[in-house]
Amino acid sequence: MIRLFSPPPDDRIRHLQIETLFKHAPTIYVANYLNSFLIVLVMWHGGVDYLTLGIWMFAMLSLITSRVILTRRYWRDPQREARLNFWLRWFTSTTFLSGLMWGLAGILFYVPENGTYGAFLLVVLLGIGAGATTFLSPHLPTFVSYFTALMVPLIIRVFLVGDVPNMILSGMMVIYLMVFMLLARNVNEIFLESILLRFDNLELVHKLTEDKEAAEKANLAKSKFLAAASHDLRQPLHALTLLSGALAERTESEENRDINDLFTKRQDVILQA
C-alpha cells in the first residue's frame, strides 16, 4: 500500500516547507485571479445564471484577497519561525477553501448540454489541479486537501449527469486524481531529500571547519612545545660549550686539545640543528 503522508519532519524542514509555500503563493494568487475572470467571462455566455456567477466571483476574489493579506502578514511577522504551526494551519485551511471554491465552480458551471463550455471548464480546472502539484507538493497535506476539494465535487458532478460518456469521463478523472496524488508524493520526496542533503552538506562543512581549526591548534601547540624543548636543550649545551672553552684554556696536552676541539665541533653541529 502506498502511503501519501510521511512522518512529521523536524522544525528545520517544516520551516523550509512553509517558507516555500509562501514563496510560491504570489504566483498561485495571480493564476487564481486570472482563471477566475476567465471562467466567469466564458461561462457568462454558456448558459450559467448571472447571479450565480456573480456570487461565486465575489466569494473567490474575497478569498484570494484574504490570502494575499495573510501572506503579507506572514513575511512581516518577526516571530514567524516560532509560530510555524499557526501559519501552516492558516495557509492549509485557506488553500483548502480555495480548492473547494474551484470544486464548487465545477458543480455550478458544468454544462453537459454544451460540450464546448463543459470541455473548457474541465480543461481549466484540471490545469489548475496540475499546477498545484508543483506549487503545493512541498507540504503534502496541503496539496492533498486542496486537490481533493477541487477534484471530488467535479467528479461527482460529471458522474451524476448519468450518461455513458460522462460516467467514463468521471472515471478518467478518478485516475487523474490518483496519478497526480502519487506524482505529488514523488515531488515531495525529492523536495525533502534535497533539504536533507543540504543539511548534511552544511553539517559536513561545519565538521570540516572544526577539524581544520583543531588541526591548526594542534600544530600551534606542537610548534610551541618544540620551541620550548629546543630552548631547554640548548641551555645545557651552551653550558657544555662554556665548560669546553674553559677546559681548552687549561689543557696543555696536544691530544687532549684535539679531543676538546672535536667535542666543541660536535656541540656546534648540535646547536645549529
PDB file of N, CA and C in Angstrom, residues 122-177:
ATOM      1  N   LEU A 122     -13.601  21.990 -17.771  1.00  0.00           N
ATOM      2  CA  LEU A 122     -12.795  20.853 -17.321  1.00  0.00           C
ATOM      3  C   LEU A 122     -11.310  21.097 -17.559  1.00  0.00           C
ATOM      4  N   VAL A 123     -10.977  21.651 -18.710  1.00  0.00           N
ATOM      5  CA  VAL A 123      -9.564  21.915 -19.021  1.00  0.00           C
ATOM      6  C   VAL A 123      -8.974  22.902 -18.020  1.00  0.00           C
ATOM      7  N   VAL A 124      -9.723  23.960 -17.713  1.00  0.00           N
ATOM      8  CA  VAL A 124      -9.218  24.965 -16.775  1.00  0.00           C
ATOM      9  C   VAL A 124      -9.037  24.360 -15.386  1.00  0.00           C
ATOM     10  N   LEU A 125     -10.042  23.638 -14.906  1.00  0.00           N
ATOM     11  CA  LEU A 125      -9.968  23.091 -13.553  1.00  0.00           C
ATOM     12  C   LEU A 125      -8.890  22.013 -13.432  1.00  0.00           C
ATOM     13  N   LEU A 126      -8.790  21.158 -14.441  1.00  0.00           N
ATOM     14  CA  LEU A 126      -7.744  20.134 -14.396  1.00  0.00           C
ATOM     15  C   LEU A 126      -6.352  20.767 -14.503  1.00  0.00           C
ATOM     16  N   GLY A 127      -6.256  21.841 -15.272  1.00  0.00           N
ATOM     17  CA  GLY A 127      -4.979  22.555 -15.351  1.00  0.00           C
ATOM     18  C   GLY A 127      -4.606  23.197 -14.028  1.00  0.00           C
ATOM     19  N   ILE A 128      -5.596  23.740 -13.329  1.00  0.00           N
ATOM     20  CA  ILE A 128      -5.337  24.318 -12.007  1.00  0.00           C
ATOM     21  C   ILE A 128      -4.839  23.237 -11.047  1.00  0.00           C
ATOM     22  N   GLY A 129      -5.471  22.072 -11.120  1.00  0.00           N
ATOM     23  CA  GLY A 129      -5.032  20.968 -10.260  1.00  0.00           C
ATOM     24  C   GLY A 129      -3.621  20.516 -10.576  1.00  0.00           C
ATOM     25  N   ALA A 130      -3.287  20.459 -11.862  1.00  0.00           N
ATOM     26  CA  ALA A 130      -1.932  20.055 -12.253  1.00  0.00           C
ATOM     27  C   ALA A 130      -0.901  21.073 -11.779  1.00  0.00           C
ATOM     28  N   GLY A 131      -1.240  22.355 -11.881  1.00  0.00           N
ATOM     29  CA  GLY A 131      -0.317  23.389 -11.415  1.00  0.00           C
ATOM     30  C   GLY A 131      -0.071  23.311  -9.920  1.00  0.00           C
ATOM     31  N   ALA A 132      -1.099  22.909  -9.179  1.00  0.00           N
ATOM     32  CA  ALA A 132      -0.943  22.791  -7.724  1.00  0.00           C
ATOM     33  C   ALA A 132       0.085  21.732  -7.354  1.00  0.00           C
ATOM     34  N   THR A 133       0.277  20.757  -8.233  1.00  0.00           N
ATOM     35  CA  THR A 133       1.267  19.712  -7.950  1.00  0.00           C
ATOM     36  C   THR A 133       2.657  20.304  -7.785  1.00  0.00           C
ATOM     37  N   THR A 134       2.966  21.291  -8.576  1.00  0.00           N
ATOM     38  CA  THR A 134       4.282  21.935  -8.495  1.00  0.00           C
ATOM     39  C   THR A 134       4.392  22.845  -7.286  1.00  0.00           C
ATOM     40  N   PHE A 135       3.356  23.636  -7.034  1.00  0.00           N
ATOM     41  CA  PHE A 135       3.464  24.690  -6.030  1.00  0.00           C
ATOM     42  C   PHE A 135       3.157  24.221  -4.608  1.00  0.00           C
ATOM     43  N   LEU A 136       2.335  23.194  -4.450  1.00  0.00           N
ATOM     44  CA  LEU A 136       1.902  22.790  -3.110  1.00  0.00           C
ATOM     45  C   LEU A 136       2.524  21.488  -2.621  1.00  0.00           C
ATOM     46  N   SER A 137       3.195  20.762  -3.492  1.00  0.00           N
ATOM     47  CA  SER A 137       3.760  19.469  -3.097  1.00  0.00           C
ATOM     48  C   SER A 137       4.819  19.534  -1.999  1.00  0.00           C
ATOM     49  N   PRO A 138       5.535  20.651  -1.804  1.00  0.00           N
ATOM     50  CA  PRO A 138       6.485  20.673  -0.688  1.00  0.00           C
ATOM     51  C   PRO A 138       5.858  20.298   0.648  1.00  0.00           C
ATOM     52  N   HIS A 139       4.574  20.621   0.831  1.00  0.00           N
ATOM     53  CA  HIS A 139       3.866  20.167   2.036  1.00  0.00           C
ATOM     54  C   HIS A 139       2.678  19.333   1.575  1.00  0.00           C
ATOM     55  N   LEU A 140       2.818  18.036   1.666  1.00  0.00           N
ATOM     56  CA  LEU A 140       1.867  17.116   1.039  1.00  0.00           C
ATOM     57  C   LEU A 140       0.443  17.244   1.579  1.00  0.00           C
ATOM     58  N   PRO A 141       0.227  17.377   2.899  1.00  0.00           N
ATOM     59  CA  PRO A 141      -1.160  17.523   3.374  1.00  0.00           C
ATOM     60  C   PRO A 141      -1.877  18.730   2.772  1.00  0.00           C
ATOM     61  N   THR A 142      -1.156  19.819   2.559  1.00  0.00           N
ATOM     62  CA  THR A 142      -1.773  20.998   1.941  1.00  0.00           C
ATOM     63  C   THR A 142      -2.215  20.680   0.519  1.00  0.00           C
ATOM     64  N   PHE A 143      -1.347  20.010  -0.225  1.00  0.00           N
ATOM     65  CA  PHE A 143      -1.711  19.649  -1.599  1.00  0.00           C
ATOM     66  C   PHE A 143      -2.908  18.705  -1.626  1.00  0.00           C
ATOM     67  N   VAL A 144      -2.891  17.686  -0.780  1.00  0.00           N
ATOM     68  CA  VAL A 144      -3.967  16.686  -0.791  1.00  0.00           C
ATOM     69  C   VAL A 144      -5.309  17.334  -0.462  1.00  0.00           C
ATOM     70  N   SER A 145      -5.328  18.212   0.532  1.00  0.00           N
ATOM     71  CA  SER A 145      -6.590  18.863   0.905  1.00  0.00           C
ATOM     72  C   SER A 145      -7.105  19.735  -0.242  1.00  0.00           C
ATOM     73  N   TYR A 146      -6.206  20.452  -0.886  1.00  0.00           N
ATOM     74  CA  TYR A 146      -6.598  21.328  -1.999  1.00  0.00           C
ATOM     75  C   TYR A 146      -7.069  20.520  -3.204  1.00  0.00           C
ATOM     76  N   PHE A 147      -6.283  19.541  -3.582  1.00  0.00           N
ATOM     77  CA  PHE A 147      -6.574  18.784  -4.796  1.00  0.00           C
ATOM     78  C   PHE A 147      -7.850  17.957  -4.638  1.00  0.00           C
ATOM     79  N   THR A 148      -8.053  17.407  -3.454  1.00  0.00           N
ATOM     80  CA  THR A 148      -9.270  16.640  -3.200  1.00  0.00           C
ATOM     81  C   THR A 148     -10.500  17.541  -3.241  1.00  0.00           C
ATOM     82  N   ALA A 149     -10.394  18.715  -2.598  1.00  0.00           N
ATOM     83  CA  ALA A 149     -11.523  19.649  -2.593  1.00  0.00           C
ATOM     84  C   ALA A 149     -11.863  20.131  -3.997  1.00  0.00           C
ATOM     85  N   LEU A 150     -10.863  20.220  -4.852  1.00  0.00           N
ATOM     86  CA  LEU A 150     -11.096  20.654  -6.230  1.00  0.00           C
ATOM     87  C   LEU A 150     -11.701  19.538  -7.081  1.00  0.00           C
ATOM     88  N   MET A 151     -11.148  18.339  -6.975  1.00  0.00           N
ATOM     89  CA  MET A 151     -11.488  17.275  -7.911  1.00  0.00           C
ATOM     90  C   MET A 151     -12.753  16.507  -7.545  1.00  0.00           C
ATOM     91  N   VAL A 152     -12.953  16.218  -6.277  1.00  0.00           N
ATOM     92  CA  VAL A 152     -14.071  15.345  -5.890  1.00  0.00           C
ATOM     93  C   VAL A 152     -15.425  15.936  -6.284  1.00  0.00           C
ATOM     94  N   PRO A 153     -15.717  17.224  -5.992  1.00  0.00           N
ATOM     95  CA  PRO A 153     -17.009  17.767  -6.439  1.00  0.00           C
ATOM     96  C   PRO A 153     -17.179  17.706  -7.956  1.00  0.00           C
ATOM     97  N   LEU A 154     -16.101  17.965  -8.679  1.00  0.00           N
ATOM     98  CA  LEU A 154     -16.171  17.924 -10.141  1.00  0.00           C
ATOM     99  C   LEU A 154     -16.454  16.506 -10.632  1.00  0.00           C
ATOM    100  N   ILE A 155     -15.795  15.531 -10.036  1.00  0.00           N
ATOM    101  CA  ILE A 155     -16.015  14.132 -10.429  1.00  0.00           C
ATOM    102  C   ILE A 155     -17.462  13.729 -10.162  1.00  0.00           C
ATOM    103  N   ILE A 156     -17.974  14.114  -8.992  1.00  0.00           N
ATOM    104  CA  ILE A 156     -19.362  13.771  -8.646  1.00  0.00           C
ATOM    105  C   ILE A 156     -20.336  14.431  -9.616  1.00  0.00           C
ATOM    106  N   ARG A 157     -20.072  15.700  -9.926  1.00  0.00           N
ATOM    107  CA  ARG A 157     -20.974  16.430 -10.836  1.00  0.00           C
ATOM    108  C   ARG A 157     -21.012  15.770 -12.208  1.00  0.00           C
ATOM    109  N   VAL A 158     -19.864  15.409 -12.732  1.00  0.00           N
ATOM    110  CA  VAL A 158     -19.817  14.783 -14.056  1.00  0.00           C
ATOM    111  C   VAL A 158     -20.469  13.406 -14.015  1.00  0.00           C
ATOM    112  N   PHE A 159     -20.231  12.660 -12.961  1.00  0.00           N
ATOM    113  CA  PHE A 159     -20.803  11.319 -12.847  1.00  0.00           C
ATOM    114  C   PHE A 159     -22.331  11.366 -12.779  1.00  0.00           C
ATOM    115  N   LEU A 160     -22.855  12.368 -12.064  1.00  0.00           N
ATOM    116  CA  LEU A 160     -24.306  12.445 -11.871  1.00  0.00           C
ATOM    117  C   LEU A 160     -25.063  12.873 -13.120  1.00  0.00           C
ATOM    118  N   VAL A 161     -24.346  13.284 -14.155  1.00  0.00           N
ATOM    119  CA  VAL A 161     -25.036  13.566 -15.421  1.00  0.00           C
ATOM    120  C   VAL A 161     -25.750  12.305 -15.900  1.00  0.00           C
ATOM    121  N   GLY A 162     -25.102  11.166 -15.688  1.00  0.00           N
ATOM    122  CA  GLY A 162     -25.795   9.892 -15.871  1.00  0.00           C
ATOM    123  C   GLY A 162     -25.605   9.209 -17.201  1.00  0.00           C
ATOM    124  N   ASP A 163     -25.118   9.903 -18.219  1.00  0.00           N
ATOM    125  CA  ASP A 163     -24.932   9.210 -19.494  1.00  0.00           C
ATOM    126  C   ASP A 163     -23.558   8.537 -19.523  1.00  0.00           C
ATOM    127  N   VAL A 164     -23.392   7.657 -20.476  1.00  0.00           N
ATOM    128  CA  VAL A 164     -22.176   6.845 -20.533  1.00  0.00           C
ATOM    129  C   VAL A 164     -20.919   7.694 -20.731  1.00  0.00           C
ATOM    130  N   PRO A 165     -20.899   8.643 -21.671  1.00  0.00           N
ATOM    131  CA  PRO A 165     -19.669   9.432 -21.850  1.00  0.00           C
ATOM    132  C   PRO A 165     -19.234  10.161 -20.579  1.00  0.00           C
ATOM    133  N   ASN A 166     -20.186  10.754 -19.867  1.00  0.00           N
ATOM    134  CA  ASN A 166     -19.821  11.484 -18.651  1.00  0.00           C
ATOM    135  C   ASN A 166     -19.405  10.540 -17.527  1.00  0.00           C
ATOM    136  N   MET A 167     -19.992   9.374 -17.459  1.00  0.00           N
ATOM    137  CA  MET A 167     -19.571   8.404 -16.448  1.00  0.00           C
ATOM    138  C   MET A 167     -18.144   7.921 -16.727  1.00  0.00           C
ATOM    139  N   ILE A 168     -17.850   7.695 -18.009  1.00  0.00           N
ATOM    140  CA  ILE A 168     -16.477   7.315 -18.372  1.00  0.00           C
ATOM    141  C   ILE A 168     -15.520   8.466 -18.060  1.00  0.00           C
ATOM    142  N   LEU A 169     -15.965   9.686 -18.355  1.00  0.00           N
ATOM    143  CA  LEU A 169     -15.137  10.860 -18.078  1.00  0.00           C
ATOM    144  C   LEU A 169     -14.855  10.996 -16.581  1.00  0.00           C
ATOM    145  N   SER A 170     -15.859  10.742 -15.766  1.00  0.00           N
ATOM    146  CA  SER A 170     -15.651  10.825 -14.316  1.00  0.00           C
ATOM    147  C   SER A 170     -14.661   9.755 -13.855  1.00  0.00           C
ATOM    148  N   GLY A 171     -14.740   8.565 -14.460  1.00  0.00           N
ATOM    149  CA  GLY A 171     -13.775   7.516 -14.128  1.00  0.00           C
ATOM    150  C   GLY A 171     -12.357   7.911 -14.516  1.00  0.00           C
ATOM    151  N   MET A 172     -12.222   8.552 -15.661  1.00  0.00           N
ATOM    152  CA  MET A 172     -10.903   9.023 -16.085  1.00  0.00           C
ATOM    153  C   MET A 172     -10.366  10.087 -15.126  1.00  0.00           C
ATOM    154  N   MET A 173     -11.262  10.916 -14.603  1.00  0.00           N
ATOM    155  CA  MET A 173     -10.825  11.941 -13.654  1.00  0.00           C
ATOM    156  C   MET A 173     -10.412  11.325 -12.319  1.00  0.00           C
ATOM    157  N   VAL A 174     -11.024  10.212 -11.955  1.00  0.00           N
ATOM    158  CA  VAL A 174     -10.578   9.498 -10.749  1.00  0.00           C
ATOM    159  C   VAL A 174      -9.145   9.010 -10.939  1.00  0.00           C
ATOM    160  N   ILE A 175      -8.863   8.460 -12.116  1.00  0.00           N
ATOM    161  CA  ILE A 175      -7.491   8.024 -12.418  1.00  0.00           C
ATOM    162  C   ILE A 175      -6.542   9.219 -12.399  1.00  0.00           C
ATOM    163  N   TYR A 176      -7.001  10.325 -12.975  1.00  0.00           N
ATOM    164  CA  TYR A 176      -6.209  11.564 -12.968  1.00  0.00           C
ATOM    165  C   TYR A 176      -5.895  11.988 -11.534  1.00  0.00           C
ATOM    166  N   LEU A 177      -6.898  11.904 -10.675  1.00  0.00           N
ATOM    167  CA  LEU A 177      -6.724  12.258  -9.267  1.00  0.00           C
ATOM    168  C   LEU A 177      -5.658  11.387  -8.607  1.00  0.00           C
TER     169      LEU A 177
END
